[in-house]
Short mmCIF file of C-alpha atoms in Angstrom, two decimals:
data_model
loop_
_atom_site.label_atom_id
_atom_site.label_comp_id
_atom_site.label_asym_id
_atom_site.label_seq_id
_atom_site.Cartn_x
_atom_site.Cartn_y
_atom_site.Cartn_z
CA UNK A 276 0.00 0.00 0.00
CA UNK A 277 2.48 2.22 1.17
CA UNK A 278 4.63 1.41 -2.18
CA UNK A 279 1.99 2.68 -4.49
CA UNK A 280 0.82 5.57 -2.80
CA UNK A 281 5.14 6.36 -3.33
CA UNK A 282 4.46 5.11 -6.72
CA UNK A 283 1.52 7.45 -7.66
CA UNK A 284 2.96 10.47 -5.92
CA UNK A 285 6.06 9.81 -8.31
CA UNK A 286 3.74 9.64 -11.25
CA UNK A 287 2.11 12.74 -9.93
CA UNK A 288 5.49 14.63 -9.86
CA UNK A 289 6.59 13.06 -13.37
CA UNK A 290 3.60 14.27 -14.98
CA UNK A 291 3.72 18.06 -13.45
CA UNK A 292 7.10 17.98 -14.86
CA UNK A 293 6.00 16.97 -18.41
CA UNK A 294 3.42 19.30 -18.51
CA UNK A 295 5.63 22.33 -17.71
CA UNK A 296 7.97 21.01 -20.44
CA UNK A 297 5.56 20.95 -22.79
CA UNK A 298 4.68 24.48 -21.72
CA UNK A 299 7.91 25.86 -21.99
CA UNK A 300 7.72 24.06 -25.44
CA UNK A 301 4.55 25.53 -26.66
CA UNK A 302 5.99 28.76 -25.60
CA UNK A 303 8.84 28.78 -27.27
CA UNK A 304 7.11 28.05 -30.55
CA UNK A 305 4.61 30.63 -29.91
CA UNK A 306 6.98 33.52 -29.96
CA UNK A 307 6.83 34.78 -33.42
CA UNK A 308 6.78 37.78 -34.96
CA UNK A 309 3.92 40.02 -36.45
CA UNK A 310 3.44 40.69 -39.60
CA UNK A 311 2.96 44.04 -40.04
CA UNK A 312 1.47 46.06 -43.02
CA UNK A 313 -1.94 45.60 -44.58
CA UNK A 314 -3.70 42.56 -45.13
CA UNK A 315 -6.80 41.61 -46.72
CA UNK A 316 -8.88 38.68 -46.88
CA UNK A 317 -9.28 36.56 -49.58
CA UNK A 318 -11.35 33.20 -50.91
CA UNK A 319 -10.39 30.52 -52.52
CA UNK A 320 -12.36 27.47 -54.02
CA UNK A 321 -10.57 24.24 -52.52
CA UNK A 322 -11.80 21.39 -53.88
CA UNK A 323 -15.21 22.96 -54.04
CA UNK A 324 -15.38 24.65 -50.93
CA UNK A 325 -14.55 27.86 -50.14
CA UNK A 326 -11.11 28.87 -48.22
CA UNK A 327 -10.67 32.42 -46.46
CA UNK A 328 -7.31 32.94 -47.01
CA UNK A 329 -5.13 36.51 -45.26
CA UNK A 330 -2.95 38.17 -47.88
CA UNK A 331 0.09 40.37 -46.54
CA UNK A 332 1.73 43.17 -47.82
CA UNK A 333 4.81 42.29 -49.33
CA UNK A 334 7.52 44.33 -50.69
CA UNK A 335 7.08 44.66 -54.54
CA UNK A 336 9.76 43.21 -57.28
CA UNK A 337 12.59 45.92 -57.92
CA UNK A 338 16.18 45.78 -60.21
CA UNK A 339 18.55 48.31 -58.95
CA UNK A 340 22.57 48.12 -59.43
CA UNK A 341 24.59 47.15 -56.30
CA UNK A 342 28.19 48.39 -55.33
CA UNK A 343 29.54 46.11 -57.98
CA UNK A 344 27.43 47.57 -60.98
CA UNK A 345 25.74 44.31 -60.79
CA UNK A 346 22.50 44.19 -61.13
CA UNK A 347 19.92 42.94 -57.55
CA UNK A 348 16.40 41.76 -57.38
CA UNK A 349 14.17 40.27 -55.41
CA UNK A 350 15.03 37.28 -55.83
CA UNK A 351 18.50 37.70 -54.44
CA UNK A 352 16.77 38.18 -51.01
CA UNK A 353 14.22 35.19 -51.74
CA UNK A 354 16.40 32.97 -49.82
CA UNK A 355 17.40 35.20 -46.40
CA UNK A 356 16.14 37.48 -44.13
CA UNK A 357 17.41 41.03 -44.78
CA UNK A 358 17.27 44.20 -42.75
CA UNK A 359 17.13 47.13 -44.86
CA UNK A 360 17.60 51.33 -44.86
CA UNK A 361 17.74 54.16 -46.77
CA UNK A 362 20.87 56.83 -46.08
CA UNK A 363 23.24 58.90 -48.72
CA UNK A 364 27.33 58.72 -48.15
CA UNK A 365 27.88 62.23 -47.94
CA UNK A 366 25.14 62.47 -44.33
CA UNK A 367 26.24 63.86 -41.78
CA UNK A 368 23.46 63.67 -39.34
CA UNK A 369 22.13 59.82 -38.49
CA UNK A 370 23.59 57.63 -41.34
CA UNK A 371 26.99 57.28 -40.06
CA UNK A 372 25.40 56.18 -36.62
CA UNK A 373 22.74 53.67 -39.10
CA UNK A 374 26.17 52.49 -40.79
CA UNK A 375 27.75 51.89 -37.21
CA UNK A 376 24.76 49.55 -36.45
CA UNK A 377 24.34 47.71 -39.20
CA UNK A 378 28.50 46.88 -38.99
CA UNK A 379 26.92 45.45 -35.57
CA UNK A 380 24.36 43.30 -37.19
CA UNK A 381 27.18 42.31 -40.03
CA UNK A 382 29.53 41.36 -37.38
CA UNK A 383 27.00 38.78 -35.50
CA UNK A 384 25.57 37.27 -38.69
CA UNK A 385 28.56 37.45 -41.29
CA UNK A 386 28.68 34.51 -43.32
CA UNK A 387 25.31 33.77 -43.04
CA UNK A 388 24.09 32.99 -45.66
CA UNK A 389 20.18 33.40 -45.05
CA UNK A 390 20.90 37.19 -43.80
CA UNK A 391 21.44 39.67 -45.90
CA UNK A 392 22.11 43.69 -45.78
CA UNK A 393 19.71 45.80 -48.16
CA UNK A 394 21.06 50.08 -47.90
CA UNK A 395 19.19 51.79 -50.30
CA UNK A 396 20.98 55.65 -50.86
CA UNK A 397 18.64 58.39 -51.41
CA UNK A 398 20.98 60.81 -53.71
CA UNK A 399 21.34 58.54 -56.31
CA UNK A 400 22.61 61.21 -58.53
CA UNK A 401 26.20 61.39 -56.46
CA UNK A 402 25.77 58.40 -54.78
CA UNK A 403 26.84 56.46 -57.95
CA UNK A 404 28.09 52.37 -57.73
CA UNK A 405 31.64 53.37 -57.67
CA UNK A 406 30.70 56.21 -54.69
CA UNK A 407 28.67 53.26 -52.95
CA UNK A 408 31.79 50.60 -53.70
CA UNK A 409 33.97 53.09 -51.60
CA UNK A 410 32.31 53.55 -48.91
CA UNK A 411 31.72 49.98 -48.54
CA UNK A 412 35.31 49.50 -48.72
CA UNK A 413 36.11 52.13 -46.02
CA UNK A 414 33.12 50.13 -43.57
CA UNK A 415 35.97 47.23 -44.26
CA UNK A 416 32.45 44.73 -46.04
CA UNK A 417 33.62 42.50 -48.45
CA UNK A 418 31.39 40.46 -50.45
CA UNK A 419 27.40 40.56 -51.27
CA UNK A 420 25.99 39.92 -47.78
CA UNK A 421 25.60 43.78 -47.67
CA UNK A 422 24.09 44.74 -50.71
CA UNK A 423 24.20 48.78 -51.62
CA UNK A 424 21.28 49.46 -54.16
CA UNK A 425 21.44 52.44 -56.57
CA UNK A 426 18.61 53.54 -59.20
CA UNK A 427 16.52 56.32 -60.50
CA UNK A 428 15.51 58.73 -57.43
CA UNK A 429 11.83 57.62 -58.28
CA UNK A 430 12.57 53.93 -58.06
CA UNK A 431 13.96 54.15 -54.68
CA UNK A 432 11.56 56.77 -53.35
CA UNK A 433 9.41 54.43 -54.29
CA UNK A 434 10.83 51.30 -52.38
CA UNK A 435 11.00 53.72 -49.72
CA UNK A 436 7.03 53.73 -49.42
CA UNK A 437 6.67 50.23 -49.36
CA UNK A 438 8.80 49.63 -46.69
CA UNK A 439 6.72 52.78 -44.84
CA UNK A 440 9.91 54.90 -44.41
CA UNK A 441 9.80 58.78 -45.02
CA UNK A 442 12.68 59.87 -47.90
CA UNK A 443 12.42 62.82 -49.90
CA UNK A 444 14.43 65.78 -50.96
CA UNK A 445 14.83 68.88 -49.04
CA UNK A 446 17.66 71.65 -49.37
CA UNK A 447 17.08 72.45 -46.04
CA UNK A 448 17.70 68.99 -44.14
CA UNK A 449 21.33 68.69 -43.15
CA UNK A 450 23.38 67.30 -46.34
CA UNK A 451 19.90 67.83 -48.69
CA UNK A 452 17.44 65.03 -47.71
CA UNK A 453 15.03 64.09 -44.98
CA UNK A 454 14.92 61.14 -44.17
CA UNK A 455 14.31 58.41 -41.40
CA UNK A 456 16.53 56.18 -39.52
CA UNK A 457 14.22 53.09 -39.86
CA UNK A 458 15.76 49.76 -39.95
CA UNK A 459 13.23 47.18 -41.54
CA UNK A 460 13.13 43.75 -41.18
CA UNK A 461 12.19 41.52 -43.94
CA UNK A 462 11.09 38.10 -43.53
CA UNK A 463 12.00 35.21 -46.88
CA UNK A 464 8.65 35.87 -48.33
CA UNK A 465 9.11 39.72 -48.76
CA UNK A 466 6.82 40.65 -45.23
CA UNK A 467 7.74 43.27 -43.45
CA UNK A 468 8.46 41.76 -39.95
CA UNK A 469 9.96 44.70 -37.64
CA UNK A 470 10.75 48.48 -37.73
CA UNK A 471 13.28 49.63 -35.38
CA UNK A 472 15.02 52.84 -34.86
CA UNK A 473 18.19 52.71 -36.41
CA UNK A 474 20.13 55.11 -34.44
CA UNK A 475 18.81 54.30 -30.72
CA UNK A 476 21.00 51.11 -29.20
CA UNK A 477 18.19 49.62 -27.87
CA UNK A 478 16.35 49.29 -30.49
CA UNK A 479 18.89 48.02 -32.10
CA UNK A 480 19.58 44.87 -29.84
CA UNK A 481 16.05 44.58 -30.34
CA UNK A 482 16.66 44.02 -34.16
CA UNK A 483 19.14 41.33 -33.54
CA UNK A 484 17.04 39.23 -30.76
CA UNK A 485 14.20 39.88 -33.34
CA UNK A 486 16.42 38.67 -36.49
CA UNK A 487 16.97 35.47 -33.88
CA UNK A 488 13.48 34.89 -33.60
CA UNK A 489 13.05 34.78 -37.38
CA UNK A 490 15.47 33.02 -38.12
CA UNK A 491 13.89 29.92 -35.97
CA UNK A 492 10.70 30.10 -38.11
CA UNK A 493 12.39 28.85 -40.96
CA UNK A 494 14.23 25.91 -39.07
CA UNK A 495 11.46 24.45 -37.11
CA UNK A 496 10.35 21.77 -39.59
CA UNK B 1073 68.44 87.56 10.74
CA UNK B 1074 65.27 85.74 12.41
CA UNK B 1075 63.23 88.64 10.66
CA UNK B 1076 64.72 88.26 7.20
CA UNK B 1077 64.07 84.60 7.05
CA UNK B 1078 60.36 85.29 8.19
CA UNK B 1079 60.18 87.34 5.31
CA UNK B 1080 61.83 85.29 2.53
CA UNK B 1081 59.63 82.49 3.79
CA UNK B 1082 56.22 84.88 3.61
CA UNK B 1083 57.79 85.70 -0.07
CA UNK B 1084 58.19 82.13 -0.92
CA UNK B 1085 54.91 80.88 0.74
CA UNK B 1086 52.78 83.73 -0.76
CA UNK B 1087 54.76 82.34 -4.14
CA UNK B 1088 53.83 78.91 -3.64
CA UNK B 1089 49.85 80.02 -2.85
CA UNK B 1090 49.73 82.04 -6.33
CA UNK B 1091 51.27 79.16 -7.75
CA UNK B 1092 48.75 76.62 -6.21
CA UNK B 1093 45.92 79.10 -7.03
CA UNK B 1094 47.00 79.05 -10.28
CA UNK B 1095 46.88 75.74 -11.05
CA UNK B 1096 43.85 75.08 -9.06
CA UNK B 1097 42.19 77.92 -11.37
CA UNK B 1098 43.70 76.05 -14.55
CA UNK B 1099 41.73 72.70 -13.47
CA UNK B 1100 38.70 74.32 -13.15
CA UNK B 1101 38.61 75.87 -16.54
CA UNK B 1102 39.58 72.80 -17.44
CA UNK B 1103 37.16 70.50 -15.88
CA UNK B 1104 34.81 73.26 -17.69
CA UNK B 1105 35.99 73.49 -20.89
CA UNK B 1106 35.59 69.67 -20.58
CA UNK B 1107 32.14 69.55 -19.35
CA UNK B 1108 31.07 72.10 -22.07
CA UNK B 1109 33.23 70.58 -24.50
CA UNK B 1110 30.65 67.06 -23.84
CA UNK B 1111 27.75 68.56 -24.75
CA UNK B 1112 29.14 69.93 -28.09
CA UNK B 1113 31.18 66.89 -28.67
CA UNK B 1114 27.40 65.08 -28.33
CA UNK B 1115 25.81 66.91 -30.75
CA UNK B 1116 28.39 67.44 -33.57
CA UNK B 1117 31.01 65.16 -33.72
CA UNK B 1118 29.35 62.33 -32.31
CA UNK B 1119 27.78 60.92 -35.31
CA UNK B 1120 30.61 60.49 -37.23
CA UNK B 1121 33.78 60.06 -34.94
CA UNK B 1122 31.94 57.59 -32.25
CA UNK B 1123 31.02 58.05 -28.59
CA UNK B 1124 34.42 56.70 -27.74
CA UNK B 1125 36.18 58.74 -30.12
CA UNK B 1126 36.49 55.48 -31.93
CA UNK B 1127 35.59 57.08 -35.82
CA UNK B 1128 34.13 54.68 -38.38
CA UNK B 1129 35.85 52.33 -40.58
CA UNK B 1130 37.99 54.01 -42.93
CA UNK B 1131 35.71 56.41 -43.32
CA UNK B 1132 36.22 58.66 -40.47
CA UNK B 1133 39.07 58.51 -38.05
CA UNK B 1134 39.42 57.72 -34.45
CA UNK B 1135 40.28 60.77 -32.02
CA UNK B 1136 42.30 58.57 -30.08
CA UNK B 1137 45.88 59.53 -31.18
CA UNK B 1138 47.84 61.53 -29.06
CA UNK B 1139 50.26 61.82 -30.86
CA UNK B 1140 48.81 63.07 -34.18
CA UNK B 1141 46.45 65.57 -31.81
CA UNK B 1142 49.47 67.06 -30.18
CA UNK B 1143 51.44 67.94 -33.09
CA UNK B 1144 47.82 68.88 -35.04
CA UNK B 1145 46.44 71.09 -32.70
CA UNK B 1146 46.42 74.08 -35.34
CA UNK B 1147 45.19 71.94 -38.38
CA UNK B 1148 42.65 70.43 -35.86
CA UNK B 1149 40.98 73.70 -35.13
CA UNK B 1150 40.88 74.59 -38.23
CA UNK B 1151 39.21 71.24 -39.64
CA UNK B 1152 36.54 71.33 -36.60
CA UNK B 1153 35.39 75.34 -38.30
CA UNK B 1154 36.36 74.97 -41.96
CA UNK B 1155 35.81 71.27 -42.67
CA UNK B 1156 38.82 69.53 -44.59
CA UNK B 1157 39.13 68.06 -47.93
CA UNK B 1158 42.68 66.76 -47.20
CA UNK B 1159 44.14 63.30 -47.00
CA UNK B 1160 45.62 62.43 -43.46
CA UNK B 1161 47.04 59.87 -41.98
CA UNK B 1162 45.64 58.82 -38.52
CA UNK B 1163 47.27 55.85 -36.42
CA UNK B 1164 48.84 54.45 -39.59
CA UNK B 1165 45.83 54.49 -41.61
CA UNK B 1166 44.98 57.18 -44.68
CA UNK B 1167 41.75 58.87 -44.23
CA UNK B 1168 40.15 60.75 -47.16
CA UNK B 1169 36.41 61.43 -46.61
CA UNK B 1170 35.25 65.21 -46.54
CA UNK B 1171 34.68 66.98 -43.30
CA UNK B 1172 31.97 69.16 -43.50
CA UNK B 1173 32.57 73.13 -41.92
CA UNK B 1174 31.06 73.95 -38.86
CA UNK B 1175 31.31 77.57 -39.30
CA UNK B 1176 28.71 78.55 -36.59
CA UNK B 1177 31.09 77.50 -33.85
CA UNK B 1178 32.66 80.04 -32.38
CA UNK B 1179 36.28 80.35 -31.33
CA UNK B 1180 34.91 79.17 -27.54
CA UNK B 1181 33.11 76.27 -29.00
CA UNK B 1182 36.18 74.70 -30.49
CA UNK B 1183 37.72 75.25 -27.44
CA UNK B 1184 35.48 73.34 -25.50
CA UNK B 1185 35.05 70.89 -27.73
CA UNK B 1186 39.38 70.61 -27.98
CA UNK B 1187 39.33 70.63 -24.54
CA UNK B 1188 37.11 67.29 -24.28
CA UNK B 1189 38.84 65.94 -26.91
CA UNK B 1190 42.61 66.45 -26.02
CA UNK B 1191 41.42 64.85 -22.39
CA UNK B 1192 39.20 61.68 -23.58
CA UNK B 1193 39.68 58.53 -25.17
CA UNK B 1194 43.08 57.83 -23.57
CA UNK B 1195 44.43 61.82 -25.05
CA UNK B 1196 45.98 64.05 -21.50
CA UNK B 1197 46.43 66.92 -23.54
CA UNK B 1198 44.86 69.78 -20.51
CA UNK B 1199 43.41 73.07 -20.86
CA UNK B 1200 42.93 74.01 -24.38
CA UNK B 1201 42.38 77.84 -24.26
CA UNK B 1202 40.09 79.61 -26.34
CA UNK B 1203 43.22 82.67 -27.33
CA UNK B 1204 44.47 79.06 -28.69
CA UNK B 1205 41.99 78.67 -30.97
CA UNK B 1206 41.59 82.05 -31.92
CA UNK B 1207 45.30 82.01 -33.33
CA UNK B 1208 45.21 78.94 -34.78
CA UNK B 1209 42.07 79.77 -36.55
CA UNK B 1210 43.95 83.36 -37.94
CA UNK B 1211 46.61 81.29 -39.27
CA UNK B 1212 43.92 79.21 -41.14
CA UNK B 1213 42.38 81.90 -42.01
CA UNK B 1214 44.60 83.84 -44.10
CA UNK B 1215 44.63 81.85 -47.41
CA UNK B 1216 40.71 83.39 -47.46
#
């Protein structure tokens, strides 16, 4: 008698401990993050019945030239998570503090190859490749795991809509533009996952726990 | 004879007090200068150079050599007003990006800001006094 009420309080003890693994589990899983931007709902006929389906906003195809003259699309990001801005090299208010931050996120994920670096400049007109290939060189990046996109000023002002960050021309900004300091975190399927402040330190380590908790998405299975 | 040596050591007492005083003075304009220096350091150098003074690739350069600083200190006034379009060479590596002016600072500003400079990120260069400046800044100046 006295064995099995042992036995059972074991069993009891076992089982609480299970159940708070599976917990922790189901936690872990849960944390994911949003998906921001607009959605709308859509049906579909599936094998004659009708699906609601939610479709996100995703950033739209583009073609600019990188660093290299080379030309970059979409579907160079297809495959990785990239965190992307929009700054000019000649700034001298918050891009050399972006530039500072994104060496940070470089320097934890370099060589990996499912995260990529998207800068976008804003004065395209001096801002040419072989201005964007030097400045890379002087930030010490090597390779295409920071890509530098240049275009026509409408192309990128565009770009800089979808991914809901303020650019535009003003001669009375410091250096000629306005702009934001928004990092933006894009997810494999072109969704806009996170928005952080580029130039606050916080927010930054934010970005890289965040880019962690990405990541894991795509490694579950 | 007792009297004389009372007064030589008054003399070299009342020396030794202007002396102190002096000095004392010199650490609080200083300590000042330094504190002032901060604030503008914050706000306009900042981006660019680091919060350590550390610079940014090889794009701008680190405020951390002494040596360069000390044997600068008139170019380095005039960079922090006029901007500079010149190559230097800063702990053995080249540096050619542009500085932009900062023309609104005044002749006190720079001091301030040389001041926190020339006694951060490892540099013990002391008091950096605004008549300093001022001449360095004429010397600049003249090509204009």
């Amino acid at each position: 008698m006295k064995y099995i009420i042992n036995n059972s309080k074991w069993f009891y003890l076992l089982s609480a401990l299970m159940m708070a693994t599976a917990a922790c589990k189901q936690n872990g899983n849960s944390e994911k993050l949003p998906i921001l931007g607009k959605r709308e709902a859509v049906s579909k006929i599936v094998n004659g019945n009708e699906l609601i389906d939610t479709l996100y906003q995703t950033i739209p195809a583009f073609s600019f030239l990188n660093q290299d003259s080379t030309e970059i699309n979409q579907s160079d990001f297809s495959n990785s998570i990239y965190v992307t801005d929009f700054f000019f090299t000649t700034c001298p208010s918050i891009c050399p503090i972006m530039s500072r931050n994104l060496l940070q996120v470089l320097d934890k994920y370099r060589g990996n190859e499912e995260v990529k670096i998207l800068s976008h400049t804003i004065n395209p007109k001096y801002d040419r490749p072989s201005v964007l290939k030097k400045y890379a060189d002087k930030l010490g990046i090597e390779g295409n795991q920071w890509e530098f996109a240049w275009g026509p000023q409408a192309d990128i002002y565009k770009m800089a809509d979808s991914y809901m960050v303020f650019a535009k021309e003003d001669p009375n900004a410091p250096g000629g533009f306005e702009h934001q300091g928004w990092f933006i975190l894009v997810d494999k399927q072109a969704r806009i996952r996170g928005a952080y402040d580029g130039t606050d330190a916080d927010q930054v380590s934010k970005l890289l726990s965040d880019m962690d908790i990405l990541l894991a998405e795509y490694h579950e299975q | 004879m007792s009297n004389r040596s009372l007064t030589v050591l008054g003399t070299l007492l009342a020396i030794v007090a202007v002396l102190y005083a002096c000095q004392g003075e010199e650490a609080i304009r200083k300590a000042q200068y330094y504190t002032n220096g901060q604030k503008l350091y914050a706000q306009r150098c900042q981006n660019c150079h680091g919060s350590n003074g550390e610079g940014l690739g090889q794009l701008y350069p680190p405020l951390s050599d002494t040596i360069y600083l000390a044997g600068n200190l008139n170019k380095v006034a005039c960079m922090i007003k006029f901007g500079s379009n010149e190559t230097i060479e800063v702990l053995g590596k080249i540096y050619d990006s542009e500085m932009p002016p900062n023309k609104d600072l005044t002749d006190q500003d720079i001091a301030y800001i040389m001041t926190y400079i020339g006694n951060s990120f490892g540099n013990e260069l002391g008091w950096i006094k605004t008549e300093e400046v001022t001449n360095s800044l004429a010397a600049c100046n003249k090509g204009d």
